[in-house]
CSV table of N, CA and C in Angstrom, one decimal:
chain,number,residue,atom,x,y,z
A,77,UNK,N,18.6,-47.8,-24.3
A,77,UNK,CA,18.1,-46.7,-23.6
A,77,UNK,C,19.2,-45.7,-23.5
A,78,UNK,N,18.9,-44.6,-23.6
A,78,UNK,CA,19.9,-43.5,-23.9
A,78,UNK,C,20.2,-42.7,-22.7
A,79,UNK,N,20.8,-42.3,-22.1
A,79,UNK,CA,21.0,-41.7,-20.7
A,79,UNK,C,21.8,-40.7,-20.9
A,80,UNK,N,20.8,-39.1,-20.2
A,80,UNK,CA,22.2,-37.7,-20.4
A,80,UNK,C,23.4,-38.0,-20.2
A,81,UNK,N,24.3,-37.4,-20.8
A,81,UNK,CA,25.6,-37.4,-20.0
A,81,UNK,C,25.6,-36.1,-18.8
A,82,UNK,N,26.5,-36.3,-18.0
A,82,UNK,CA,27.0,-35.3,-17.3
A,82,UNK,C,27.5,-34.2,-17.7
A,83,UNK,N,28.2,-34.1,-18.5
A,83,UNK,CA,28.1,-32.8,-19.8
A,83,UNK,C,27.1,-32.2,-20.7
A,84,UNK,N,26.0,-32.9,-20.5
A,84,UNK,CA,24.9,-32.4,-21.2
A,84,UNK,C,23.9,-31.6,-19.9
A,85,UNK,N,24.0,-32.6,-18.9
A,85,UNK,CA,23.3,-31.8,-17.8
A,85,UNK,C,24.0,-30.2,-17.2
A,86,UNK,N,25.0,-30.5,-17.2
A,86,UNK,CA,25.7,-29.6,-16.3
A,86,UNK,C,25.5,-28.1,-17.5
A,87,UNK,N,25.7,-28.8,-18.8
A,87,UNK,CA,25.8,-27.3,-19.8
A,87,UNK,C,24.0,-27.2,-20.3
A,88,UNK,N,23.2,-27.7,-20.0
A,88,UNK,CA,21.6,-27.4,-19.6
A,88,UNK,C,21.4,-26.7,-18.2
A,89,UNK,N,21.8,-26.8,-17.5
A,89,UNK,CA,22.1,-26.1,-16.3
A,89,UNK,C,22.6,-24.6,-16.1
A,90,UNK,N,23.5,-25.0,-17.0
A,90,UNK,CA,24.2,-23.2,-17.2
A,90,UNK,C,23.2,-22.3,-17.6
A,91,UNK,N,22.5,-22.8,-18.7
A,91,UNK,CA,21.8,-22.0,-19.6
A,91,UNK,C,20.7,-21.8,-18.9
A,92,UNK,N,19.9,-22.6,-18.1
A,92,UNK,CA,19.1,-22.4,-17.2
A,92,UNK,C,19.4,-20.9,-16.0
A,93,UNK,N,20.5,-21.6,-15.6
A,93,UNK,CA,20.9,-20.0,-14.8
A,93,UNK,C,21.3,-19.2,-15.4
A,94,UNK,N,21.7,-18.9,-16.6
A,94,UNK,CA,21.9,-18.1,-17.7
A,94,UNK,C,20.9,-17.1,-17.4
A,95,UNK,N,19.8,-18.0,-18.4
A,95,UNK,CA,18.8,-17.1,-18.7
A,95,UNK,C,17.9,-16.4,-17.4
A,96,UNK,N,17.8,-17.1,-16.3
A,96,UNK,CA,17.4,-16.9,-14.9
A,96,UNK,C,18.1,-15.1,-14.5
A,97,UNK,N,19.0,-15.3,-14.6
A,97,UNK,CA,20.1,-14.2,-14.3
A,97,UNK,C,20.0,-13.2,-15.1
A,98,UNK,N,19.5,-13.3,-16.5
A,98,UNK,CA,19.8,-12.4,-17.2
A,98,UNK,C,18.3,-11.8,-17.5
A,99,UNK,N,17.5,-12.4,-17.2
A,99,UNK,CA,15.9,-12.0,-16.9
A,99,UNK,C,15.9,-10.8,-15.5
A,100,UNK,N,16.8,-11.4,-14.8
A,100,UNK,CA,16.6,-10.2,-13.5
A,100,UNK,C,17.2,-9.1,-14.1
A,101,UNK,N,18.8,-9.2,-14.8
A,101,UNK,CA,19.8,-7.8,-15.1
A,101,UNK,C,18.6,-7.4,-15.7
A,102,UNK,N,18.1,-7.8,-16.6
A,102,UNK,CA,17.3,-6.9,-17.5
A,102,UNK,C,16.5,-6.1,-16.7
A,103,UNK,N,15.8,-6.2,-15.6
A,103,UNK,CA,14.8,-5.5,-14.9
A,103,UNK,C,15.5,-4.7,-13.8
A,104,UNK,N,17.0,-5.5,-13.2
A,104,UNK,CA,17.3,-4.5,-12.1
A,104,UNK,C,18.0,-3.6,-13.5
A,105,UNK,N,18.0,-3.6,-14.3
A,105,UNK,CA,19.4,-3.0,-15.6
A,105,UNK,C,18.7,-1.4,-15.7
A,106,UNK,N,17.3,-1.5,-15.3
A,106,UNK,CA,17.0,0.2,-15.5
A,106,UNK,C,14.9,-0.2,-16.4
A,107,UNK,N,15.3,-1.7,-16.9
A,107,UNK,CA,14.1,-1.6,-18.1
A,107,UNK,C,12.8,-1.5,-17.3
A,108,UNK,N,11.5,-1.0,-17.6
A,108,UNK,CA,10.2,-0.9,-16.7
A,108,UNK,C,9.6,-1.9,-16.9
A,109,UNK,N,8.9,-2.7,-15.8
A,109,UNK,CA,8.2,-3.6,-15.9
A,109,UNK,C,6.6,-3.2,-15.3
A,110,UNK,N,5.5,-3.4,-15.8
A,110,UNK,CA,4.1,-3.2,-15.1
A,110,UNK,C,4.0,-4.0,-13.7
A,111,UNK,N,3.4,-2.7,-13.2
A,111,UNK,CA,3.5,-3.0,-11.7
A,111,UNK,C,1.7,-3.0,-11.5
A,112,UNK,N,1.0,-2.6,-12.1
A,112,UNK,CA,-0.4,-2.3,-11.8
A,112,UNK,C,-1.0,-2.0,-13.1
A,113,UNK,N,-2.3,-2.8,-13.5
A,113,UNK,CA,-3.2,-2.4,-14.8
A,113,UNK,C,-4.3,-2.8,-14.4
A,114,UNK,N,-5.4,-2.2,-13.7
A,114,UNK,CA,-6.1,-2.3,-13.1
A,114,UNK,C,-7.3,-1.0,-13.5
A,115,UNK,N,-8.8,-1.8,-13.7
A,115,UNK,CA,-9.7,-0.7,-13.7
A,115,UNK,C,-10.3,0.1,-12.3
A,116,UNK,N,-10.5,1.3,-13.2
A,116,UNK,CA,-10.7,2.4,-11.6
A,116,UNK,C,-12.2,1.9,-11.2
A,117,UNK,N,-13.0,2.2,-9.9
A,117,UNK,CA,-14.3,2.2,-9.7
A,117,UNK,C,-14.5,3.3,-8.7
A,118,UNK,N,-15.8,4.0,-8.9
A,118,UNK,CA,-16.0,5.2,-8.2
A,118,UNK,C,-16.4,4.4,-6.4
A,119,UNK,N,-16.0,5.8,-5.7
A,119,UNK,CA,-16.4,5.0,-4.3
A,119,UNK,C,-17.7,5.6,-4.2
A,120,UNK,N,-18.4,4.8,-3.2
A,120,UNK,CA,-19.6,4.8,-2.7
A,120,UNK,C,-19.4,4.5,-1.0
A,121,UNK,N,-20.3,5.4,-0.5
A,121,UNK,CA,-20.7,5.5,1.1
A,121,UNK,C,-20.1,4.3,1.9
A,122,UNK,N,-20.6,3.4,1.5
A,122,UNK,CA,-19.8,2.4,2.3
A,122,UNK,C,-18.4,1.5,2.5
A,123,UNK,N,-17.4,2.3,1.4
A,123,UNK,CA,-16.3,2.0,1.4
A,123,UNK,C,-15.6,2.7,2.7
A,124,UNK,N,-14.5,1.6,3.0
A,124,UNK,CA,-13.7,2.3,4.2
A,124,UNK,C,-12.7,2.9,3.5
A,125,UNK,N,-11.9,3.4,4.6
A,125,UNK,CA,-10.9,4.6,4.4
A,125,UNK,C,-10.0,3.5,3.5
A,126,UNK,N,-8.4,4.1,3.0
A,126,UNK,CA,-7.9,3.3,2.2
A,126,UNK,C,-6.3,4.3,2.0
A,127,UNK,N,-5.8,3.4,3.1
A,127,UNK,CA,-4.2,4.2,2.6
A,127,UNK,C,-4.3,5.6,3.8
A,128,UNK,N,-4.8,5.6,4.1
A,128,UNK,CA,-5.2,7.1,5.0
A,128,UNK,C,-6.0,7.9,4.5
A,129,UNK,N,-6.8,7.9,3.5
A,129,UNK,CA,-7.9,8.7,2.7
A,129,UNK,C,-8.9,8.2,2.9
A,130,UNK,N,-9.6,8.7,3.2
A,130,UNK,CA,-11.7,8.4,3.0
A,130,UNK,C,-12.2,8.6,2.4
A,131,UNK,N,-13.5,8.2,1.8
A,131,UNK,CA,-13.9,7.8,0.4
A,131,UNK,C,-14.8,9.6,0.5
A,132,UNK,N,-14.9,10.3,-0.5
A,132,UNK,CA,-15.7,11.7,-1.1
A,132,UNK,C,-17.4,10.9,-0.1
A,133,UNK,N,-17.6,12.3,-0.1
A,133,UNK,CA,-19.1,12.5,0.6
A,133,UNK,C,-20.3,12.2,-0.2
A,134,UNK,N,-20.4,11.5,-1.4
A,134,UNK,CA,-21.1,11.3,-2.0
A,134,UNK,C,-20.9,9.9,-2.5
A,135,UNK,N,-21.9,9.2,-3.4
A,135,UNK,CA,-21.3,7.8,-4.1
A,135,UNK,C,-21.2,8.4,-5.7
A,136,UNK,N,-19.9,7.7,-6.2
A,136,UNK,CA,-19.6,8.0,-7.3
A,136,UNK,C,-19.6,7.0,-8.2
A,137,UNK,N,-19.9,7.3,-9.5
A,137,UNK,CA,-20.2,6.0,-10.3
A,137,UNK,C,-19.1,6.3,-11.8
A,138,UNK,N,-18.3,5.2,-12.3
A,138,UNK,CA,-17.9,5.6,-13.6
A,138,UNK,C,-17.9,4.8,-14.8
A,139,UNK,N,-17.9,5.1,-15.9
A,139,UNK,CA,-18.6,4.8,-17.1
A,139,UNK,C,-17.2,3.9,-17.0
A,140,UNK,N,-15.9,4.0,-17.5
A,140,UNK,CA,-14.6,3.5,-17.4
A,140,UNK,C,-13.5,4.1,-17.0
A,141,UNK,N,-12.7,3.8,-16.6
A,141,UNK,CA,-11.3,3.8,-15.7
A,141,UNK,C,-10.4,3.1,-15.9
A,142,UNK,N,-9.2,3.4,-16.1
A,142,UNK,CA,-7.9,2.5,-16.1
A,142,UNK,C,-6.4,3.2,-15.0
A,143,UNK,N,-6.0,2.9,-14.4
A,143,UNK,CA,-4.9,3.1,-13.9
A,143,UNK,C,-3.4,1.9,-14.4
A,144,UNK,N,-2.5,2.1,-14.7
A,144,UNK,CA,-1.5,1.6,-14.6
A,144,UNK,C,-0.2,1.9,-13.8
A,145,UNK,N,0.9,1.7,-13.4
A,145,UNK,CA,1.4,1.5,-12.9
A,145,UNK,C,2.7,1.0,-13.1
A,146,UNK,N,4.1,1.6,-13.7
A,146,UNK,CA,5.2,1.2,-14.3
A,146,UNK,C,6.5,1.1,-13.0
A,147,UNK,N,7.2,0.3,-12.8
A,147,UNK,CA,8.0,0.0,-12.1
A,147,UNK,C,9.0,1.2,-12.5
A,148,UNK,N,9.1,2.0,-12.9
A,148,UNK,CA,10.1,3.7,-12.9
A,148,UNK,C,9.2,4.3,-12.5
A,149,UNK,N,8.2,4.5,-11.8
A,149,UNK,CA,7.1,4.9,-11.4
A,149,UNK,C,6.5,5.6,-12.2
A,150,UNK,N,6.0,5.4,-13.7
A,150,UNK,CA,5.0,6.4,-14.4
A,150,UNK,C,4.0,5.8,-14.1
A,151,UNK,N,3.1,6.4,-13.6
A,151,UNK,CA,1.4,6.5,-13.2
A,151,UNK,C,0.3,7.2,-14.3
A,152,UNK,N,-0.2,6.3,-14.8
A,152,UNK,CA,-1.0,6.8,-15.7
A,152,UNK,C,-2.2,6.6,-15.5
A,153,UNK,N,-3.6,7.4,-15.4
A,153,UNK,CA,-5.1,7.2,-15.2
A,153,UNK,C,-5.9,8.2,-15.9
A,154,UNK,N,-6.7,6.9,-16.0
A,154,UNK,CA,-7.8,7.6,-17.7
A,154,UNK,C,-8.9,7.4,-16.8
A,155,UNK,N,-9.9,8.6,-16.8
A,155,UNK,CA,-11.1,8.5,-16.4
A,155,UNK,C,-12.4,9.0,-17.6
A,156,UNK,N,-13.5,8.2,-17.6
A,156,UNK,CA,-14.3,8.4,-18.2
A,156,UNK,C,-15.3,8.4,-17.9
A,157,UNK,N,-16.3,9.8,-17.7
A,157,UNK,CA,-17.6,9.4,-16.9
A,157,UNK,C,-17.5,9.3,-15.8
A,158,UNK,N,-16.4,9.7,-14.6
A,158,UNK,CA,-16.6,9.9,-13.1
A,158,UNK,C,-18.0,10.5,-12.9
A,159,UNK,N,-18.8,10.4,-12.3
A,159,UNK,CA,-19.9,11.3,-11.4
A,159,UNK,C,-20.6,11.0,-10.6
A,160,UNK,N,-21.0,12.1,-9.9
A,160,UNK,CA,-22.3,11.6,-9.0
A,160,UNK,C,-23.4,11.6,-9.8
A,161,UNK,N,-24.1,10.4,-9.5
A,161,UNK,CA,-25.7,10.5,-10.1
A,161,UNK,C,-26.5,11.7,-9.8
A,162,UNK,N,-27.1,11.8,-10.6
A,162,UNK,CA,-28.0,13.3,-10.6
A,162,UNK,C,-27.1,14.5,-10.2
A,163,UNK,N,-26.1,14.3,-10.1
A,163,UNK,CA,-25.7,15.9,-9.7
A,163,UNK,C,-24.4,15.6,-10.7
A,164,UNK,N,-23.3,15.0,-11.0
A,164,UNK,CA,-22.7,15.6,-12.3
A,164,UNK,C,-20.9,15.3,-11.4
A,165,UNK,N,-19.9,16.7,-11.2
A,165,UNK,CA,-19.2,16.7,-11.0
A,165,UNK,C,-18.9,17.4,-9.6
A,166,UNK,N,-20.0,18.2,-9.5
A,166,UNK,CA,-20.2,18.9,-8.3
A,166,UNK,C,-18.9,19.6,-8.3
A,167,UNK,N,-18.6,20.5,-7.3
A,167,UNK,CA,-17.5,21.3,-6.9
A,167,UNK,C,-16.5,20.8,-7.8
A,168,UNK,N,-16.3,19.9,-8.0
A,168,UNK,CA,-14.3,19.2,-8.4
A,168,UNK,C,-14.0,19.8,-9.7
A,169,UNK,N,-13.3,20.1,-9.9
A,169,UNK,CA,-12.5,20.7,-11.1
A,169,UNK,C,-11.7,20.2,-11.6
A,170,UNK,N,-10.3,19.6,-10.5
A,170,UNK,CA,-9.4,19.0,-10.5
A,170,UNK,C,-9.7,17.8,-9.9
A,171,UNK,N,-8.2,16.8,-10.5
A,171,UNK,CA,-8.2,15.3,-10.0
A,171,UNK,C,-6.7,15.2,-10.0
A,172,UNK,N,-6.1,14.7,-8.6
A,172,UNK,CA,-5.1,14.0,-8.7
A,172,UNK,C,-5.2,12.8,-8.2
A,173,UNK,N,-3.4,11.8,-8.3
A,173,UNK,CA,-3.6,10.7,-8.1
A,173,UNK,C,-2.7,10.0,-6.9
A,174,UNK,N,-2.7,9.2,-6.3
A,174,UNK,CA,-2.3,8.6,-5.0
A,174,UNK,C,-1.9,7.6,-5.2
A,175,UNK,N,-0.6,6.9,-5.1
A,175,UNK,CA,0.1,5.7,-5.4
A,175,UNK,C,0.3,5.1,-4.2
A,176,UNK,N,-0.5,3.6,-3.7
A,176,UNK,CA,-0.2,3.6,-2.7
A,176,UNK,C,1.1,1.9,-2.5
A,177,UNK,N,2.1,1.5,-2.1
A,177,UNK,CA,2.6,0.4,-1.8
A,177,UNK,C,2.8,-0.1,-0.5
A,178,UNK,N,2.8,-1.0,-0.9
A,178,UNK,CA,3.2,-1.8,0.6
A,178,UNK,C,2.0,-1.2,1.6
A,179,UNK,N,0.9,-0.8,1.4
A,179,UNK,CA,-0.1,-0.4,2.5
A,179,UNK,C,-0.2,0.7,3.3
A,180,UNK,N,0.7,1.9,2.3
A,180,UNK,CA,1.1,2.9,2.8
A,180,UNK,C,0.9,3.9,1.2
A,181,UNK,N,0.1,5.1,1.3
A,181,UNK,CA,0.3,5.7,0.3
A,181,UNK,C,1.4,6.5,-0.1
A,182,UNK,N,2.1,6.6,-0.8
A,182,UNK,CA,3.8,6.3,-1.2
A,182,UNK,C,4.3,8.1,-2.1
A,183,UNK,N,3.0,8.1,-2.9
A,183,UNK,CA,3.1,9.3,-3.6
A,183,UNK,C,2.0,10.0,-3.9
A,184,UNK,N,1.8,11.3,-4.2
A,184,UNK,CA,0.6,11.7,-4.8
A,184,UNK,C,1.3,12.5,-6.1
A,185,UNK,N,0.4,12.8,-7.7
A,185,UNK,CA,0.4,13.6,-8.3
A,185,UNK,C,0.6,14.8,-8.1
A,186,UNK,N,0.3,15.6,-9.2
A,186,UNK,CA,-0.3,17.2,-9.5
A,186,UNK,C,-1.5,17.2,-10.2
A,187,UNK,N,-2.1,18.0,-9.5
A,187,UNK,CA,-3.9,17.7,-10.1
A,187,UNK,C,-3.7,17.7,-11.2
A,188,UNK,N,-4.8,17.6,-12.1
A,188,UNK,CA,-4.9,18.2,-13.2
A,188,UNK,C,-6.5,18.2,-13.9
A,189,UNK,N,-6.9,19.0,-14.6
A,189,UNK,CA,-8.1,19.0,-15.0
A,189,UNK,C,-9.2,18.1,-15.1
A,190,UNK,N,-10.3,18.5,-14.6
A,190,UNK,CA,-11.6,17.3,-14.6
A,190,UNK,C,-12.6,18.2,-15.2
A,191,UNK,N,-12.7,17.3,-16.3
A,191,UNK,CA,-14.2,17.8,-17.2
A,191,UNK,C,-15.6,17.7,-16.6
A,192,UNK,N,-16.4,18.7,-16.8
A,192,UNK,CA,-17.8,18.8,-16.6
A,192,UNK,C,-18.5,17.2,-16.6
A,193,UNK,N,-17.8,17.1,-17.8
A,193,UNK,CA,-18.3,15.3,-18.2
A,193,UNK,C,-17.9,14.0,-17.0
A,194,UNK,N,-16.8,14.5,-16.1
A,194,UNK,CA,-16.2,13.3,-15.1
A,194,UNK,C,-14.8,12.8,-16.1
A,195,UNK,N,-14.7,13.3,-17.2
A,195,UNK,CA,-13.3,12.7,-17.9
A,195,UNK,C,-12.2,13.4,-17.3
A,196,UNK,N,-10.9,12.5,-17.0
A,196,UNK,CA,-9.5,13.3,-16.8
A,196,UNK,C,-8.5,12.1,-17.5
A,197,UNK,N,-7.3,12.6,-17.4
A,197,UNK,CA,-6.0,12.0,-18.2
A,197,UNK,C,-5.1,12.4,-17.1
A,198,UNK,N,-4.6,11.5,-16.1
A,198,UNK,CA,-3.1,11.9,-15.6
A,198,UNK,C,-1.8,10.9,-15.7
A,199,UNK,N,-1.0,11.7,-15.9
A,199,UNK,CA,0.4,10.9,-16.3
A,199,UNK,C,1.9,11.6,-15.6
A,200,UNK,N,2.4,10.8,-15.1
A,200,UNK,CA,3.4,11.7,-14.1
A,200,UNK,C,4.2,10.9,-13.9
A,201,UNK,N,4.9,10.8,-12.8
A,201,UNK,CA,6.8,9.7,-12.7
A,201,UNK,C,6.6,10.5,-11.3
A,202,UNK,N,5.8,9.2,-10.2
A,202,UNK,CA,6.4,9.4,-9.0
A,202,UNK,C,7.9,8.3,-8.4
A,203,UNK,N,8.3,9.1,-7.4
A,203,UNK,CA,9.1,8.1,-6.4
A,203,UNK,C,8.3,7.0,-5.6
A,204,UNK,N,9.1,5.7,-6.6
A,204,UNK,CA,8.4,4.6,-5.5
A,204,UNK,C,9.8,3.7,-4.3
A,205,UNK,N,9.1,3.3,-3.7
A,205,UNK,CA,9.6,2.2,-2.3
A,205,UNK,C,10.6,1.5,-4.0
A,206,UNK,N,11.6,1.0,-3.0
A,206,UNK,CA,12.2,-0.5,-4.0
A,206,UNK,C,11.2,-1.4,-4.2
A,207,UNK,N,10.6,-1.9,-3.1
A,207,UNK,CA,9.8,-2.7,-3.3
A,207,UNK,C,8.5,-2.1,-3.3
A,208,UNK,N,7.2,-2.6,-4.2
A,208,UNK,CA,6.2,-2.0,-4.1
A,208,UNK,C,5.3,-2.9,-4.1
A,209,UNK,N,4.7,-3.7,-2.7
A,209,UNK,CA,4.0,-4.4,-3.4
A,209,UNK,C,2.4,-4.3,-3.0
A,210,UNK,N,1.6,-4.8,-3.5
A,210,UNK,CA,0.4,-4.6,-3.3
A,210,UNK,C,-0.4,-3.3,-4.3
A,211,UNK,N,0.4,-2.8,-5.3
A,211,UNK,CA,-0.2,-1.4,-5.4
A,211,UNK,C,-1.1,-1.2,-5.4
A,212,UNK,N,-1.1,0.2,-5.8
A,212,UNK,CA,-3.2,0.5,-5.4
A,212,UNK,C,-2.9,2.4,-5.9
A,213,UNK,N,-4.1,2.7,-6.9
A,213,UNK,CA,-4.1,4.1,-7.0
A,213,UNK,C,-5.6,4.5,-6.8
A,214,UNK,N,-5.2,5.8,-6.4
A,214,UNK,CA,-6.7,6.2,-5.8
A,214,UNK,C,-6.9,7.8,-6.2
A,215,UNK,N,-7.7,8.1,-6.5
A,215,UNK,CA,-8.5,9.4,-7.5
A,215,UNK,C,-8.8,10.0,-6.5
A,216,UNK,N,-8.4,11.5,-6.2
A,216,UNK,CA,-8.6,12.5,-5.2
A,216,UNK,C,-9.1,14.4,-5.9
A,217,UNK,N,-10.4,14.3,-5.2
A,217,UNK,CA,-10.9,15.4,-5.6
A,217,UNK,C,-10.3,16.7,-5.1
A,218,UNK,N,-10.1,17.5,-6.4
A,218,UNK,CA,-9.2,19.1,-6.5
A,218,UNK,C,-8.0,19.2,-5.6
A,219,UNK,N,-7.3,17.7,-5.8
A,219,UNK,CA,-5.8,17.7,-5.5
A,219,UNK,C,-6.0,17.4,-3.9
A,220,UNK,N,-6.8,16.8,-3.2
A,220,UNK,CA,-6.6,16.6,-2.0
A,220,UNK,C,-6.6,15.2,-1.5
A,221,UNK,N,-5.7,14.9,-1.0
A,221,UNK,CA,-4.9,13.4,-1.2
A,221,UNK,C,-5.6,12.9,0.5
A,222,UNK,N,-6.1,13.3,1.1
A,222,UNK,CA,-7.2,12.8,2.0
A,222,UNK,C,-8.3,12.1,2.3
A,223,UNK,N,-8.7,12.4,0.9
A,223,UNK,CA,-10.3,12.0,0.4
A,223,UNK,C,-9.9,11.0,-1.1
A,224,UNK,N,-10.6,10.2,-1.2
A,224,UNK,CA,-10.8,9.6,-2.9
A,224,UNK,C,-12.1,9.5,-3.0
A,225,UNK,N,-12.4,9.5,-4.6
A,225,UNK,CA,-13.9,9.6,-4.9
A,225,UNK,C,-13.4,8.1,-6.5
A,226,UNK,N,-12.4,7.5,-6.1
A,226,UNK,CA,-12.1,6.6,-7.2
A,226,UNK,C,-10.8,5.6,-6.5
A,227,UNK,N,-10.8,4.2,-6.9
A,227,UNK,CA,-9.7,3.4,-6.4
A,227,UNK,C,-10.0,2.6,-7.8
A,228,UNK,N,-8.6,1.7,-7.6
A,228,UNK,CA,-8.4,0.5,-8.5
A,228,UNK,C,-9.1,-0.6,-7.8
A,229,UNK,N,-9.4,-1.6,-8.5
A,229,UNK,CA,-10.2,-2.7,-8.1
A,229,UNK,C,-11.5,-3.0,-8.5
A,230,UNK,N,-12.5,-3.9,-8.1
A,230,UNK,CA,-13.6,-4.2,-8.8
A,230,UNK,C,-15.0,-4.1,-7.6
């Protein structure tokens, strides 16, 4: 029977903390790692508030959604088909976005364009917490970070 040596353990060990160590430099070193990729869902009447915002006065429905979420804080969200049933986009024009961590909404966007259709595209680099956990982004009609009419989750 063949038995490690002590020198074989000890230099398997190194390499072990090696690579342990050098997996963190890499991420504290500057590189982005995904912090959130999660699909959007429109809110509806009986969602509670969320982060300090309350859900739009109407129920909203969407065809698809994506939010992501990069540890340098780029925030990216694709909407497709936001709307209220039977009525469309109503008042909203614009859409920004709300990054929320640790249970606390952390950043908002700059609106940006909302199609007749319920489609938008936003992409921006907010300031996050060091730590972010829990994240959560949330869709706010014509830039008003009070209200959402869209969150991540299912």
């Amino acid at each position: 029977m063949h038995r490690p040596t002590r020198r074989a353990s000890l230099t398997l060990g190194a390499l072990a903390a090696a690579t342990l160590l050098g997996g963190t430099a890499a991420v504290a070193g500057g590189a982005s790692t995904d912090l959130l990729k999660a699909p959007m869902q429109g809110s509806v009447l009986s969602d509670p508030p969320l982060f300090g915002a309350v859900r739009g006065g109407a129920p909203w429905v969407i065809t698809s959604g994506e939010a992501k979420l990069a540890s340098d804080g780029t925030v990216k969200v694709s909407l497709d088909g936001l709307l209220i049933p039977g009525v469309g986009v109503g008042p909203v024009r614009t859409v920004s976005a709300t990054v929320a961590c640790n249970g606390t909404a952390v950043a908002t966007t700059t609106a940006v364009p909302f199609s007749a259709a319920g489609d938008a595209a936003i992409k921006a680099r907010v300031t996050l917490p060091d730590r972010c956990l829990a994240p959560a982004v949330l869709v706010n009609p014509n830039g008003n970070a009070a209200v959402y009419i869209a969150a991540t989750g299912r």
